[in-house]
Amino acid sequence: MTFDPKQLNGIALAYLGDAVYEVYIREHLLKRGLVRPAALQRAAKDFVSAKAQAALIAGMQTADLLSAEETEVFKHGRNAKSYTHAKHTDVVTYRISTGFEALFGYLHLEGRDDRVAELAAWCIQYVEEGKTGHGKTAASTK
């Protein structure tokens, strides 16, 4: 039996992608010297909240960073029927962030962890530069 990530629904891809992306963010924050749980949680929000992820995918699109295939995966995740939503954001933002996470899950399942690392590094830099409306959090919440 062959496993094809393209056959998974967007919610399943996002389920994995959330965890894949979060590992990069947690590692980044620890390397920045954050160790207190409350500070880690506050700083992580600037990278992993639905609003941050929606801003990140918009930045990727503006920078023409995604391939046609990656854009399709994002749209697949964004358009997936979800019966839940985030407590602190609107439905549209939540769906966009689901597409963001689906992209990371898909790339990981495809064995393209080099691309995952590349996109995660881009996201970290984008947030640190304050382009999502946040930034420099890791440095300022030690």
PDB file of C-alpha atoms in Angstrom:
ATOM      1  CA  MET A   1       0.000   0.000   0.000  1.00  0.00           C
ATOM      2  CA  THR A   2       1.452   3.338  -1.074  1.00  0.00           C
ATOM      3  CA  PHE A   3       0.913   6.389   1.093  1.00  0.00           C
ATOM      4  CA  ASP A   4       0.072   9.558  -0.823  1.00  0.00           C
ATOM      5  CA  PRO A   5      -0.087  12.797   1.230  1.00  0.00           C
ATOM      6  CA  LYS A   6      -2.096  14.387  -1.605  1.00  0.00           C
ATOM      7  CA  GLN A   7      -4.981  12.105  -0.668  1.00  0.00           C
ATOM      8  CA  LEU A   8      -5.225  13.433   2.890  1.00  0.00           C
ATOM      9  CA  ASN A   9      -7.746  16.094   3.723  1.00  0.00           C
ATOM     10  CA  GLY A  10      -6.512  19.567   4.610  1.00  0.00           C
ATOM     11  CA  ILE A  11      -7.422  19.227   8.278  1.00  0.00           C
ATOM     12  CA  ALA A  12      -5.277  16.085   8.635  1.00  0.00           C
ATOM     13  CA  LEU A  13      -2.352  17.830   6.919  1.00  0.00           C
ATOM     14  CA  ALA A  14      -2.795  20.834   9.218  1.00  0.00           C
ATOM     15  CA  TYR A  15      -2.864  18.554  12.272  1.00  0.00           C
ATOM     16  CA  LEU A  16       0.645  17.371  11.452  1.00  0.00           C
ATOM     17  CA  GLY A  17       1.832  20.708  10.084  1.00  0.00           C
ATOM     18  CA  ASP A  18       0.975  22.474  13.334  1.00  0.00           C
ATOM     19  CA  ALA A  19       3.352  20.170  15.203  1.00  0.00           C
ATOM     20  CA  VAL A  20       6.081  20.317  12.537  1.00  0.00           C
ATOM     21  CA  TYR A  21       6.128  24.130  12.479  1.00  0.00           C
ATOM     22  CA  GLU A  22       5.879  24.395  16.266  1.00  0.00           C
ATOM     23  CA  VAL A  23       9.084  22.375  16.744  1.00  0.00           C
ATOM     24  CA  TYR A  24      11.021  24.936  14.687  1.00  0.00           C
ATOM     25  CA  ILE A  25       9.566  27.793  16.708  1.00  0.00           C
ATOM     26  CA  ARG A  26      10.206  26.174  20.084  1.00  0.00           C
ATOM     27  CA  GLU A  27      13.789  25.384  19.132  1.00  0.00           C
ATOM     28  CA  HIS A  28      14.289  28.959  17.919  1.00  0.00           C
ATOM     29  CA  LEU A  29      12.961  30.420  21.167  1.00  0.00           C
ATOM     30  CA  LEU A  30      15.133  28.161  23.311  1.00  0.00           C
ATOM     31  CA  LYS A  31      18.201  29.102  21.260  1.00  0.00           C
ATOM     32  CA  ARG A  32      17.327  32.750  21.882  1.00  0.00           C
ATOM     33  CA  GLY A  33      17.677  32.092  25.586  1.00  0.00           C
ATOM     34  CA  LEU A  34      14.066  31.918  26.651  1.00  0.00           C
ATOM     35  CA  VAL A  35      13.530  29.248  29.283  1.00  0.00           C
ATOM     36  CA  ARG A  36      10.631  30.357  31.472  1.00  0.00           C
ATOM     37  CA  PRO A  37       7.368  28.712  30.404  1.00  0.00           C
ATOM     38  CA  ALA A  38       5.324  31.927  30.564  1.00  0.00           C
ATOM     39  CA  ALA A  39       7.868  33.826  28.452  1.00  0.00           C
ATOM     40  CA  LEU A  40       8.087  30.957  25.973  1.00  0.00           C
ATOM     41  CA  GLN A  41       4.309  30.848  25.622  1.00  0.00           C
ATOM     42  CA  ARG A  42       4.045  34.625  25.094  1.00  0.00           C
ATOM     43  CA  ALA A  43       6.832  34.668  22.514  1.00  0.00           C
ATOM     44  CA  ALA A  44       5.546  31.592  20.660  1.00  0.00           C
ATOM     45  CA  LYS A  45       2.173  33.273  20.119  1.00  0.00           C
ATOM     46  CA  ASP A  46       3.814  35.801  17.773  1.00  0.00           C
ATOM     47  CA  PHE A  47       4.855  32.896  15.530  1.00  0.00           C
ATOM     48  CA  VAL A  48       2.084  30.323  15.860  1.00  0.00           C
ATOM     49  CA  SER A  49      -1.175  32.210  16.422  1.00  0.00           C
ATOM     50  CA  ALA A  50      -3.734  32.090  13.633  1.00  0.00           C
ATOM     51  CA  LYS A  51      -3.203  35.815  13.021  1.00  0.00           C
ATOM     52  CA  ALA A  52       0.570  35.384  12.761  1.00  0.00           C
ATOM     53  CA  GLN A  53       0.250  32.420  10.411  1.00  0.00           C
ATOM     54  CA  ALA A  54      -2.213  34.300   8.200  1.00  0.00           C
ATOM     55  CA  ALA A  55       0.247  37.206   8.009  1.00  0.00           C
ATOM     56  CA  LEU A  56       3.085  34.788   7.239  1.00  0.00           C
ATOM     57  CA  ILE A  57       1.281  33.117   4.351  1.00  0.00           C
ATOM     58  CA  ALA A  58       0.343  36.549   2.976  1.00  0.00           C
ATOM     59  CA  GLY A  59       4.013  37.527   3.180  1.00  0.00           C
ATOM     60  CA  MET A  60       5.038  34.340   1.402  1.00  0.00           C
ATOM     61  CA  GLN A  61       2.573  35.064  -1.372  1.00  0.00           C
ATOM     62  CA  THR A  62       3.743  38.670  -1.707  1.00  0.00           C
ATOM     63  CA  ALA A  63       7.356  37.478  -1.886  1.00  0.00           C
ATOM     64  CA  ASP A  64       6.338  34.861  -4.483  1.00  0.00           C
ATOM     65  CA  LEU A  65       7.979  32.277  -2.251  1.00  0.00           C
ATOM     66  CA  LEU A  66       5.622  29.369  -2.885  1.00  0.00           C
ATOM     67  CA  SER A  67       5.598  27.056  -5.878  1.00  0.00           C
ATOM     68  CA  ALA A  68       2.342  26.369  -7.706  1.00  0.00           C
ATOM     69  CA  GLU A  69       2.132  22.996  -5.938  1.00  0.00           C
ATOM     70  CA  GLU A  70       2.664  24.606  -2.517  1.00  0.00           C
ATOM     71  CA  THR A  71       0.000  27.204  -3.258  1.00  0.00           C
ATOM     72  CA  GLU A  72      -2.432  24.419  -4.157  1.00  0.00           C
ATOM     73  CA  VAL A  73      -1.682  22.598  -0.896  1.00  0.00           C
ATOM     74  CA  PHE A  74      -2.241  25.830   1.043  1.00  0.00           C
ATOM     75  CA  LYS A  75      -5.603  26.331  -0.709  1.00  0.00           C
ATOM     76  CA  HIS A  76      -6.536  22.689  -0.055  1.00  0.00           C
ATOM     77  CA  GLY A  77      -5.969  23.249   3.663  1.00  0.00           C
ATOM     78  CA  ARG A  78      -7.614  26.656   3.703  1.00  0.00           C
ATOM     79  CA  ASN A  79     -10.737  25.338   2.018  1.00  0.00           C
ATOM     80  CA  ALA A  80     -11.066  22.216   4.166  1.00  0.00           C
ATOM     81  CA  LYS A  81     -14.284  21.907   6.121  1.00  0.00           C
ATOM     82  CA  SER A  82     -13.527  22.371   9.786  1.00  0.00           C
ATOM     83  CA  TYR A  83     -16.078  22.060  12.540  1.00  0.00           C
ATOM     84  CA  THR A  84     -13.957  23.932  15.043  1.00  0.00           C
ATOM     85  CA  HIS A  85     -12.323  27.340  15.088  1.00  0.00           C
ATOM     86  CA  ALA A  86      -9.903  29.304  17.217  1.00  0.00           C
ATOM     87  CA  LYS A  87     -11.310  31.090  20.237  1.00  0.00           C
ATOM     88  CA  HIS A  88      -9.615  34.414  19.580  1.00  0.00           C
ATOM     89  CA  THR A  89      -9.844  34.922  15.831  1.00  0.00           C
ATOM     90  CA  ASP A  90     -12.349  35.106  13.022  1.00  0.00           C
ATOM     91  CA  VAL A  91     -13.233  32.154  10.796  1.00  0.00           C
ATOM     92  CA  VAL A  92     -11.403  33.488   7.710  1.00  0.00           C
ATOM     93  CA  THR A  93      -8.130  33.979   9.602  1.00  0.00           C
ATOM     94  CA  TYR A  94      -8.478  30.539  11.168  1.00  0.00           C
ATOM     95  CA  ARG A  95      -8.999  28.909   7.768  1.00  0.00           C
ATOM     96  CA  ILE A  96      -5.971  30.709   6.309  1.00  0.00           C
ATOM     97  CA  SER A  97      -3.846  29.495   9.218  1.00  0.00           C
ATOM     98  CA  THR A  98      -5.152  25.969   8.617  1.00  0.00           C
ATOM     99  CA  GLY A  99      -3.858  26.256   5.052  1.00  0.00           C
ATOM    100  CA  PHE A 100      -0.491  27.439   6.376  1.00  0.00           C
ATOM    101  CA  GLU A 101      -0.241  24.431   8.680  1.00  0.00           C
ATOM    102  CA  ALA A 102      -1.415  22.051   5.930  1.00  0.00           C
ATOM    103  CA  LEU A 103       1.508  23.213   3.787  1.00  0.00           C
ATOM    104  CA  PHE A 104       4.010  22.301   6.503  1.00  0.00           C
ATOM    105  CA  GLY A 105       2.340  18.933   7.095  1.00  0.00           C
ATOM    106  CA  TYR A 106       2.301  18.114   3.399  1.00  0.00           C
ATOM    107  CA  LEU A 107       5.944  19.035   2.845  1.00  0.00           C
ATOM    108  CA  HIS A 108       6.988  16.951   5.843  1.00  0.00           C
ATOM    109  CA  LEU A 109       5.038  13.912   4.660  1.00  0.00           C
ATOM    110  CA  GLU A 110       6.569  14.311   1.203  1.00  0.00           C
ATOM    111  CA  GLY A 111      10.016  14.047   2.845  1.00  0.00           C
ATOM    112  CA  ARG A 112      10.838  17.630   1.910  1.00  0.00           C
ATOM    113  CA  ASP A 113      12.183  18.630   5.293  1.00  0.00           C
ATOM    114  CA  ASP A 114      14.786  20.824   3.585  1.00  0.00           C
ATOM    115  CA  ARG A 115      11.921  22.943   2.242  1.00  0.00           C
ATOM    116  CA  VAL A 116      10.184  22.875   5.632  1.00  0.00           C
ATOM    117  CA  ALA A 117      13.369  24.189   7.244  1.00  0.00           C
ATOM    118  CA  GLU A 118      13.724  26.864   4.563  1.00  0.00           C
ATOM    119  CA  LEU A 119      10.152  28.097   5.022  1.00  0.00           C
ATOM    120  CA  ALA A 120      10.380  27.949   8.827  1.00  0.00           C
ATOM    121  CA  ALA A 121      13.593  30.024   8.750  1.00  0.00           C
ATOM    122  CA  TRP A 122      11.894  32.539   6.464  1.00  0.00           C
ATOM    123  CA  CYS A 123       8.925  32.730   8.851  1.00  0.00           C
ATOM    124  CA  ILE A 124      11.153  33.243  11.879  1.00  0.00           C
ATOM    125  CA  GLN A 125      13.038  36.061  10.190  1.00  0.00           C
ATOM    126  CA  TYR A 126       9.790  37.644   8.974  1.00  0.00           C
ATOM    127  CA  VAL A 127       8.349  37.697  12.503  1.00  0.00           C
ATOM    128  CA  GLU A 128      11.607  38.856  14.083  1.00  0.00           C
ATOM    129  CA  GLU A 129      11.701  41.787  11.654  1.00  0.00           C
ATOM    130  CA  GLY A 130       8.231  42.781  12.859  1.00  0.00           C
ATOM    131  CA  LYS A 131       6.547  42.234   9.515  1.00  0.00           C
ATOM    132  CA  THR A 132       3.548  40.454  11.060  1.00  0.00           C
ATOM    133  CA  GLY A 133       2.891  43.297  13.466  1.00  0.00           C
ATOM    134  CA  HIS A 134       4.924  41.486  16.089  1.00  0.00           C
ATOM    135  CA  GLY A 135       8.602  40.769  16.339  1.00  0.00           C
ATOM    136  CA  LYS A 136      11.710  40.986  18.428  1.00  0.00           C
ATOM    137  CA  THR A 137       9.622  39.185  21.034  1.00  0.00           C
ATOM    138  CA  ALA A 138      12.170  36.503  21.701  1.00  0.00           C
ATOM    139  CA  ALA A 139      14.851  39.085  22.341  1.00  0.00           C
ATOM    140  CA  SER A 140      12.672  41.320  24.484  1.00  0.00           C
ATOM    141  CA  THR A 141      10.987  38.786  26.787  1.00  0.00           C
ATOM    142  CA  LYS A 142      14.017  37.165  28.395  1.00  0.00           C
TER     143      LYS A 142
END
